């Protein structure tokens, strides 16, 4: 039976700097097979967490450096599974990987692992290609940097949109059952029911 486990890794925008930027890496699967979501920063540590299981896919919630920089190195350690990213974030991917490629991820695509399904939901706003992965059988959504405990992800870049991220959250995430666990790209998990009442507050404060 599938389960979701979290690994926290750390890195730095400057590869020579201390590992101060923490990310959540999510592993979904069982004792034989896993899907890895956002294998950030430390390829060897994520490969160690895989512990010899077959990695059927690497799913990326978006193309920011902290989520994608370690991906080719990680993939090379675990048998080069397919890497999926929505093509709207290709420009961000290429800032880190001019030569390495990925498989274009289409909204609505479903991935199955150990009896659980992860469904790709387009949630633009933080980046144009931001994606969340809904796993109904596991009662959770892997929200990347779209929704956190306490509010939406950052929209400070010229390619971001606060209105768009609010629409993504309200239309695709806050419509999930209250008990749905929200597992973000950084920090603590929360639930849909905990976050839904704050939508108006987020809109009013503008972030």
PDB file of C-alpha atoms in Angstrom:
ATOM      1  CA  UNK A   1       0.000   0.000   0.000  1.00  0.00           C
ATOM      2  CA  UNK A   2       1.298   3.430  -0.929  1.00  0.00           C
ATOM      3  CA  UNK A   3       2.314   6.073   1.570  1.00  0.00           C
ATOM      4  CA  UNK A   4       3.810   9.562   1.438  1.00  0.00           C
ATOM      5  CA  UNK A   5       7.083  10.354   3.170  1.00  0.00           C
ATOM      6  CA  UNK A   6       8.985  13.606   3.483  1.00  0.00           C
ATOM      7  CA  UNK A   7      12.705  14.219   3.231  1.00  0.00           C
ATOM      8  CA  UNK A   8      14.067  17.691   4.031  1.00  0.00           C
ATOM      9  CA  UNK A   9      17.127  18.738   2.049  1.00  0.00           C
ATOM     10  CA  UNK A  10      19.067  21.998   2.065  1.00  0.00           C
ATOM     11  CA  UNK A  11      21.118  24.021  -0.381  1.00  0.00           C
ATOM     12  CA  UNK A  12      22.042  27.516  -1.458  1.00  0.00           C
ATOM     13  CA  UNK A  13      21.534  29.722  -4.489  1.00  0.00           C
ATOM     14  CA  UNK A  14      25.332  29.904  -4.499  1.00  0.00           C
ATOM     15  CA  UNK A  15      26.495  26.281  -4.919  1.00  0.00           C
ATOM     16  CA  UNK A  16      29.591  27.105  -2.865  1.00  0.00           C
ATOM     17  CA  UNK A  17      27.556  28.559  -0.012  1.00  0.00           C
ATOM     18  CA  UNK A  18      26.291  26.837   3.130  1.00  0.00           C
ATOM     19  CA  UNK A  19      23.091  24.753   2.844  1.00  0.00           C
ATOM     20  CA  UNK A  20      20.617  27.247   4.266  1.00  0.00           C
ATOM     21  CA  UNK A  21      17.602  26.900   1.943  1.00  0.00           C
ATOM     22  CA  UNK A  22      15.412  23.961   2.999  1.00  0.00           C
ATOM     23  CA  UNK A  23      13.041  22.090   0.709  1.00  0.00           C
ATOM     24  CA  UNK A  24      10.614  19.224   1.167  1.00  0.00           C
ATOM     25  CA  UNK A  25      11.149  16.220  -1.080  1.00  0.00           C
ATOM     26  CA  UNK A  26       8.123  13.922  -1.264  1.00  0.00           C
ATOM     27  CA  UNK A  27       8.355  10.185  -1.941  1.00  0.00           C
ATOM     28  CA  UNK A  28       5.125   8.396  -2.819  1.00  0.00           C
ATOM     29  CA  UNK A  29       5.076   4.616  -3.050  1.00  0.00           C
ATOM     30  CA  UNK A  30       5.718   1.368  -1.227  1.00  0.00           C
ATOM     31  CA  UNK A  31       8.633  -0.944  -0.509  1.00  0.00           C
ATOM     32  CA  UNK A  32       9.151  -1.712  -4.201  1.00  0.00           C
ATOM     33  CA  UNK A  33       8.406   1.440  -6.199  1.00  0.00           C
ATOM     34  CA  UNK A  34       8.281   5.201  -5.672  1.00  0.00           C
ATOM     35  CA  UNK A  35       7.529   8.433  -7.439  1.00  0.00           C
ATOM     36  CA  UNK A  36       9.741  11.283  -6.270  1.00  0.00           C
ATOM     37  CA  UNK A  37       8.384  14.830  -6.255  1.00  0.00           C
ATOM     38  CA  UNK A  38      10.901  17.701  -6.322  1.00  0.00           C
ATOM     39  CA  UNK A  39      14.208  15.935  -5.515  1.00  0.00           C
ATOM     40  CA  UNK A  40      15.862  19.127  -4.313  1.00  0.00           C
ATOM     41  CA  UNK A  41      19.439  20.126  -3.465  1.00  0.00           C
ATOM     42  CA  UNK A  42      21.082  16.866  -2.416  1.00  0.00           C
ATOM     43  CA  UNK A  43      20.923  14.158  -5.069  1.00  0.00           C
ATOM     44  CA  UNK A  44      22.755  11.592  -2.948  1.00  0.00           C
ATOM     45  CA  UNK A  45      20.508  12.109   0.078  1.00  0.00           C
ATOM     46  CA  UNK A  46      17.372  11.673  -2.011  1.00  0.00           C
ATOM     47  CA  UNK A  47      18.819   8.571  -3.655  1.00  0.00           C
ATOM     48  CA  UNK A  48      19.588   7.186  -0.197  1.00  0.00           C
ATOM     49  CA  UNK A  49      15.948   7.762   0.786  1.00  0.00           C
ATOM     50  CA  UNK A  50      14.834   5.822  -2.278  1.00  0.00           C
ATOM     51  CA  UNK A  51      16.816   2.922  -0.801  1.00  0.00           C
ATOM     52  CA  UNK A  52      17.023   0.798  -3.916  1.00  0.00           C
ATOM     53  CA  UNK A  53      13.369   1.018  -4.879  1.00  0.00           C
ATOM     54  CA  UNK A  54      12.407   1.521  -8.510  1.00  0.00           C
ATOM     55  CA  UNK A  55      11.757   5.182  -9.280  1.00  0.00           C
ATOM     56  CA  UNK A  56       8.997   5.200 -11.879  1.00  0.00           C
ATOM     57  CA  UNK A  57       8.941   8.979 -12.344  1.00  0.00           C
ATOM     58  CA  UNK A  58      10.287  12.277 -11.090  1.00  0.00           C
ATOM     59  CA  UNK A  59       7.549  14.910 -10.892  1.00  0.00           C
ATOM     60  CA  UNK A  60       8.378  18.603 -10.622  1.00  0.00           C
ATOM     61  CA  UNK A  61       5.949  21.130  -9.192  1.00  0.00           C
ATOM     62  CA  UNK A  62       7.712  24.016 -10.965  1.00  0.00           C
ATOM     63  CA  UNK A  63      11.015  25.122 -12.416  1.00  0.00           C
ATOM     64  CA  UNK A  64      12.668  27.210  -9.704  1.00  0.00           C
ATOM     65  CA  UNK A  65      16.352  26.521  -9.096  1.00  0.00           C
ATOM     66  CA  UNK A  66      15.916  24.990  -5.648  1.00  0.00           C
ATOM     67  CA  UNK A  67      13.464  22.412  -6.977  1.00  0.00           C
ATOM     68  CA  UNK A  68      15.286  21.437 -10.183  1.00  0.00           C
ATOM     69  CA  UNK A  69      19.036  21.959  -9.816  1.00  0.00           C
ATOM     70  CA  UNK A  70      19.751  18.472  -8.421  1.00  0.00           C
ATOM     71  CA  UNK A  71      17.334  16.630 -10.713  1.00  0.00           C
ATOM     72  CA  UNK A  72      19.702  15.324 -13.433  1.00  0.00           C
ATOM     73  CA  UNK A  73      22.243  14.185 -10.836  1.00  0.00           C
ATOM     74  CA  UNK A  74      19.516  12.434  -8.841  1.00  0.00           C
ATOM     75  CA  UNK A  75      18.064  10.781 -11.935  1.00  0.00           C
ATOM     76  CA  UNK A  76      21.498   9.459 -12.881  1.00  0.00           C
ATOM     77  CA  UNK A  77      21.790   7.787  -9.472  1.00  0.00           C
ATOM     78  CA  UNK A  78      18.466   5.950  -9.707  1.00  0.00           C
ATOM     79  CA  UNK A  79      18.374   4.605 -13.250  1.00  0.00           C
ATOM     80  CA  UNK A  80      17.359   7.725 -15.199  1.00  0.00           C
ATOM     81  CA  UNK A  81      13.588   7.671 -14.699  1.00  0.00           C
ATOM     82  CA  UNK A  82      11.511  10.101 -16.775  1.00  0.00           C
ATOM     83  CA  UNK A  83      11.380  13.646 -15.414  1.00  0.00           C
ATOM     84  CA  UNK A  84       8.134  15.567 -15.866  1.00  0.00           C
ATOM     85  CA  UNK A  85       7.648  19.356 -15.825  1.00  0.00           C
ATOM     86  CA  UNK A  86       5.020  21.544 -17.428  1.00  0.00           C
ATOM     87  CA  UNK A  87       6.612  23.204 -20.484  1.00  0.00           C
ATOM     88  CA  UNK A  88       5.526  26.672 -19.359  1.00  0.00           C
ATOM     89  CA  UNK A  89       8.469  26.514 -16.926  1.00  0.00           C
ATOM     90  CA  UNK A  90      11.049  25.438 -19.489  1.00  0.00           C
ATOM     91  CA  UNK A  91      12.660  28.898 -19.362  1.00  0.00           C
ATOM     92  CA  UNK A  92      13.365  28.389 -15.647  1.00  0.00           C
ATOM     93  CA  UNK A  93      14.643  24.852 -16.149  1.00  0.00           C
ATOM     94  CA  UNK A  94      17.084  26.053 -18.810  1.00  0.00           C
ATOM     95  CA  UNK A  95      18.603  28.568 -16.401  1.00  0.00           C
ATOM     96  CA  UNK A  96      19.946  25.555 -14.499  1.00  0.00           C
ATOM     97  CA  UNK A  97      20.181  22.895 -17.209  1.00  0.00           C
ATOM     98  CA  UNK A  98      21.006  24.138 -20.678  1.00  0.00           C
ATOM     99  CA  UNK A  99      21.517  20.623 -22.022  1.00  0.00           C
ATOM    100  CA  UNK A 100      19.431  18.240 -19.905  1.00  0.00           C
ATOM    101  CA  UNK A 101      15.853  17.654 -20.974  1.00  0.00           C
ATOM    102  CA  UNK A 102      12.537  16.692 -19.408  1.00  0.00           C
ATOM    103  CA  UNK A 103       9.226  15.186 -20.472  1.00  0.00           C
ATOM    104  CA  UNK A 104       6.449  17.744 -21.039  1.00  0.00           C
ATOM    105  CA  UNK A 105       3.790  17.351 -18.364  1.00  0.00           C
ATOM    106  CA  UNK A 106       0.192  17.941 -19.375  1.00  0.00           C
ATOM    107  CA  UNK A 107      -2.457  19.017 -16.899  1.00  0.00           C
ATOM    108  CA  UNK A 108      -4.705  16.089 -16.106  1.00  0.00           C
ATOM    109  CA  UNK A 109      -2.029  13.457 -16.566  1.00  0.00           C
ATOM    110  CA  UNK A 110      -2.299  10.683 -14.008  1.00  0.00           C
ATOM    111  CA  UNK A 111       0.547   8.673 -12.511  1.00  0.00           C
ATOM    112  CA  UNK A 112      -0.022   5.422 -10.637  1.00  0.00           C
ATOM    113  CA  UNK A 113       2.282   3.987  -7.995  1.00  0.00           C
ATOM    114  CA  UNK A 114       1.577   1.184  -5.523  1.00  0.00           C
ATOM    115  CA  UNK A 115      -2.163   1.500  -6.058  1.00  0.00           C
ATOM    116  CA  UNK A 116      -2.277   5.270  -5.561  1.00  0.00           C
ATOM    117  CA  UNK A 117      -2.892   7.854  -8.258  1.00  0.00           C
ATOM    118  CA  UNK A 118      -1.271  11.271  -8.548  1.00  0.00           C
ATOM    119  CA  UNK A 119      -3.165  13.633 -10.825  1.00  0.00           C
ATOM    120  CA  UNK A 120      -1.386  16.685 -12.250  1.00  0.00           C
ATOM    121  CA  UNK A 121      -3.346  19.916 -11.767  1.00  0.00           C
ATOM    122  CA  UNK A 122      -2.195  23.133 -13.430  1.00  0.00           C
ATOM    123  CA  UNK A 123      -1.941  25.829 -10.735  1.00  0.00           C
ATOM    124  CA  UNK A 124      -0.152  28.807 -12.334  1.00  0.00           C
ATOM    125  CA  UNK A 125       0.692  31.905 -10.347  1.00  0.00           C
ATOM    126  CA  UNK A 126       3.943  31.259  -8.504  1.00  0.00           C
ATOM    127  CA  UNK A 127       5.352  30.343 -11.905  1.00  0.00           C
ATOM    128  CA  UNK A 128       3.536  29.879 -15.233  1.00  0.00           C
ATOM    129  CA  UNK A 129       4.029  26.116 -15.103  1.00  0.00           C
ATOM    130  CA  UNK A 130       3.317  25.482 -11.438  1.00  0.00           C
ATOM    131  CA  UNK A 131       1.618  22.141 -10.854  1.00  0.00           C
ATOM    132  CA  UNK A 132       0.063  20.405  -7.867  1.00  0.00           C
ATOM    133  CA  UNK A 133      -0.355  16.647  -7.608  1.00  0.00           C
ATOM    134  CA  UNK A 134      -3.582  15.391  -6.054  1.00  0.00           C
ATOM    135  CA  UNK A 135      -3.544  11.895  -4.543  1.00  0.00           C
ATOM    136  CA  UNK A 136      -7.137  11.033  -3.543  1.00  0.00           C
ATOM    137  CA  UNK A 137      -6.343   7.561  -2.206  1.00  0.00           C
ATOM    138  CA  UNK A 138      -3.750   9.093   0.112  1.00  0.00           C
ATOM    139  CA  UNK A 139      -5.926  12.052   1.094  1.00  0.00           C
ATOM    140  CA  UNK A 140      -3.359  14.647   0.136  1.00  0.00           C
ATOM    141  CA  UNK A 141      -2.161  17.178  -2.396  1.00  0.00           C
ATOM    142  CA  UNK A 142       1.510  17.902  -3.061  1.00  0.00           C
ATOM    143  CA  UNK A 143       1.273  21.654  -3.497  1.00  0.00           C
ATOM    144  CA  UNK A 144       4.809  22.728  -4.352  1.00  0.00           C
ATOM    145  CA  UNK A 145       5.124  26.467  -3.820  1.00  0.00           C
ATOM    146  CA  UNK A 146       1.474  27.200  -4.628  1.00  0.00           C
ATOM    147  CA  UNK A 147      -0.095  26.756  -1.174  1.00  0.00           C
ATOM    148  CA  UNK A 148       1.572  26.740   2.233  1.00  0.00           C
ATOM    149  CA  UNK A 149       0.470  26.773   5.828  1.00  0.00           C
ATOM    150  CA  UNK A 150      -0.813  30.344   6.122  1.00  0.00           C
ATOM    151  CA  UNK A 151      -1.164  31.338   2.506  1.00  0.00           C
ATOM    152  CA  UNK A 152      -0.098  31.276  -1.125  1.00  0.00           C
ATOM    153  CA  UNK A 153       3.415  31.132  -2.488  1.00  0.00           C
ATOM    154  CA  UNK A 154       5.419  34.170  -3.524  1.00  0.00           C
ATOM    155  CA  UNK A 155       4.480  36.120  -6.657  1.00  0.00           C
ATOM    156  CA  UNK A 156       7.230  38.757  -6.708  1.00  0.00           C
ATOM    157  CA  UNK A 157       8.649  37.956 -10.141  1.00  0.00           C
ATOM    158  CA  UNK A 158       7.585  39.515 -13.423  1.00  0.00           C
ATOM    159  CA  UNK A 159       6.332  36.115 -14.619  1.00  0.00           C
ATOM    160  CA  UNK A 160       4.242  35.573 -11.455  1.00  0.00           C
ATOM    161  CA  UNK A 161       0.682  36.653 -10.707  1.00  0.00           C
ATOM    162  CA  UNK A 162      -1.002  37.056  -7.327  1.00  0.00           C
ATOM    163  CA  UNK A 163      -4.483  37.009  -8.839  1.00  0.00           C
ATOM    164  CA  UNK A 164      -3.623  33.895 -10.791  1.00  0.00           C
ATOM    165  CA  UNK A 165      -2.263  32.008  -7.784  1.00  0.00           C
ATOM    166  CA  UNK A 166      -5.387  32.887  -5.777  1.00  0.00           C
ATOM    167  CA  UNK A 167      -7.560  31.614  -8.615  1.00  0.00           C
ATOM    168  CA  UNK A 168      -5.525  28.417  -8.808  1.00  0.00           C
ATOM    169  CA  UNK A 169      -5.850  27.858  -5.070  1.00  0.00           C
ATOM    170  CA  UNK A 170      -9.551  28.676  -4.841  1.00  0.00           C
ATOM    171  CA  UNK A 171     -10.574  26.694  -7.930  1.00  0.00           C
ATOM    172  CA  UNK A 172      -8.366  23.624  -7.637  1.00  0.00           C
ATOM    173  CA  UNK A 173      -7.149  23.215  -4.050  1.00  0.00           C
ATOM    174  CA  UNK A 174      -9.721  24.692  -1.690  1.00  0.00           C
ATOM    175  CA  UNK A 175     -12.400  22.660  -3.459  1.00  0.00           C
ATOM    176  CA  UNK A 176     -10.807  19.451  -2.160  1.00  0.00           C
ATOM    177  CA  UNK A 177     -12.243  17.818   0.994  1.00  0.00           C
ATOM    178  CA  UNK A 178     -11.473  19.572   4.288  1.00  0.00           C
ATOM    179  CA  UNK A 179      -9.350  16.704   5.573  1.00  0.00           C
ATOM    180  CA  UNK A 180      -7.047  16.742   2.542  1.00  0.00           C
ATOM    181  CA  UNK A 181      -3.452  17.145   3.715  1.00  0.00           C
ATOM    182  CA  UNK A 182      -1.510  19.890   1.940  1.00  0.00           C
ATOM    183  CA  UNK A 183       2.148  18.928   1.597  1.00  0.00           C
ATOM    184  CA  UNK A 184       4.107  21.976   0.350  1.00  0.00           C
ATOM    185  CA  UNK A 185       7.568  22.465  -1.083  1.00  0.00           C
ATOM    186  CA  UNK A 186       8.844  24.081   2.101  1.00  0.00           C
ATOM    187  CA  UNK A 187       7.832  24.009   5.751  1.00  0.00           C
ATOM    188  CA  UNK A 188       5.026  22.285   7.597  1.00  0.00           C
ATOM    189  CA  UNK A 189       2.011  20.542   6.133  1.00  0.00           C
ATOM    190  CA  UNK A 190      -1.522  21.789   6.696  1.00  0.00           C
ATOM    191  CA  UNK A 191      -5.043  20.862   5.560  1.00  0.00           C
ATOM    192  CA  UNK A 192      -7.501  22.290   3.089  1.00  0.00           C
ATOM    193  CA  UNK A 193     -10.031  22.847   5.875  1.00  0.00           C
ATOM    194  CA  UNK A 194      -7.508  24.844   7.884  1.00  0.00           C
ATOM    195  CA  UNK A 195      -6.583  27.129   4.998  1.00  0.00           C
ATOM    196  CA  UNK A 196      -9.924  27.667   3.234  1.00  0.00           C
ATOM    197  CA  UNK A 197     -11.354  30.259   5.691  1.00  0.00           C
ATOM    198  CA  UNK A 198      -8.341  32.542   5.108  1.00  0.00           C
ATOM    199  CA  UNK A 199      -8.816  33.074   1.371  1.00  0.00           C
ATOM    200  CA  UNK A 200     -10.487  36.454   1.842  1.00  0.00           C
ATOM    201  CA  UNK A 201      -7.748  37.557   4.221  1.00  0.00           C
ATOM    202  CA  UNK A 202      -5.044  36.638   1.703  1.00  0.00           C
ATOM    203  CA  UNK A 203      -6.854  38.552  -1.007  1.00  0.00           C
ATOM    204  CA  UNK A 204      -7.221  41.622   1.215  1.00  0.00           C
ATOM    205  CA  UNK A 205      -3.579  41.689   2.299  1.00  0.00           C
ATOM    206  CA  UNK A 206      -2.329  41.198  -1.253  1.00  0.00           C
ATOM    207  CA  UNK A 207       0.108  38.368  -0.614  1.00  0.00           C
TER     208      UNK A 207
END
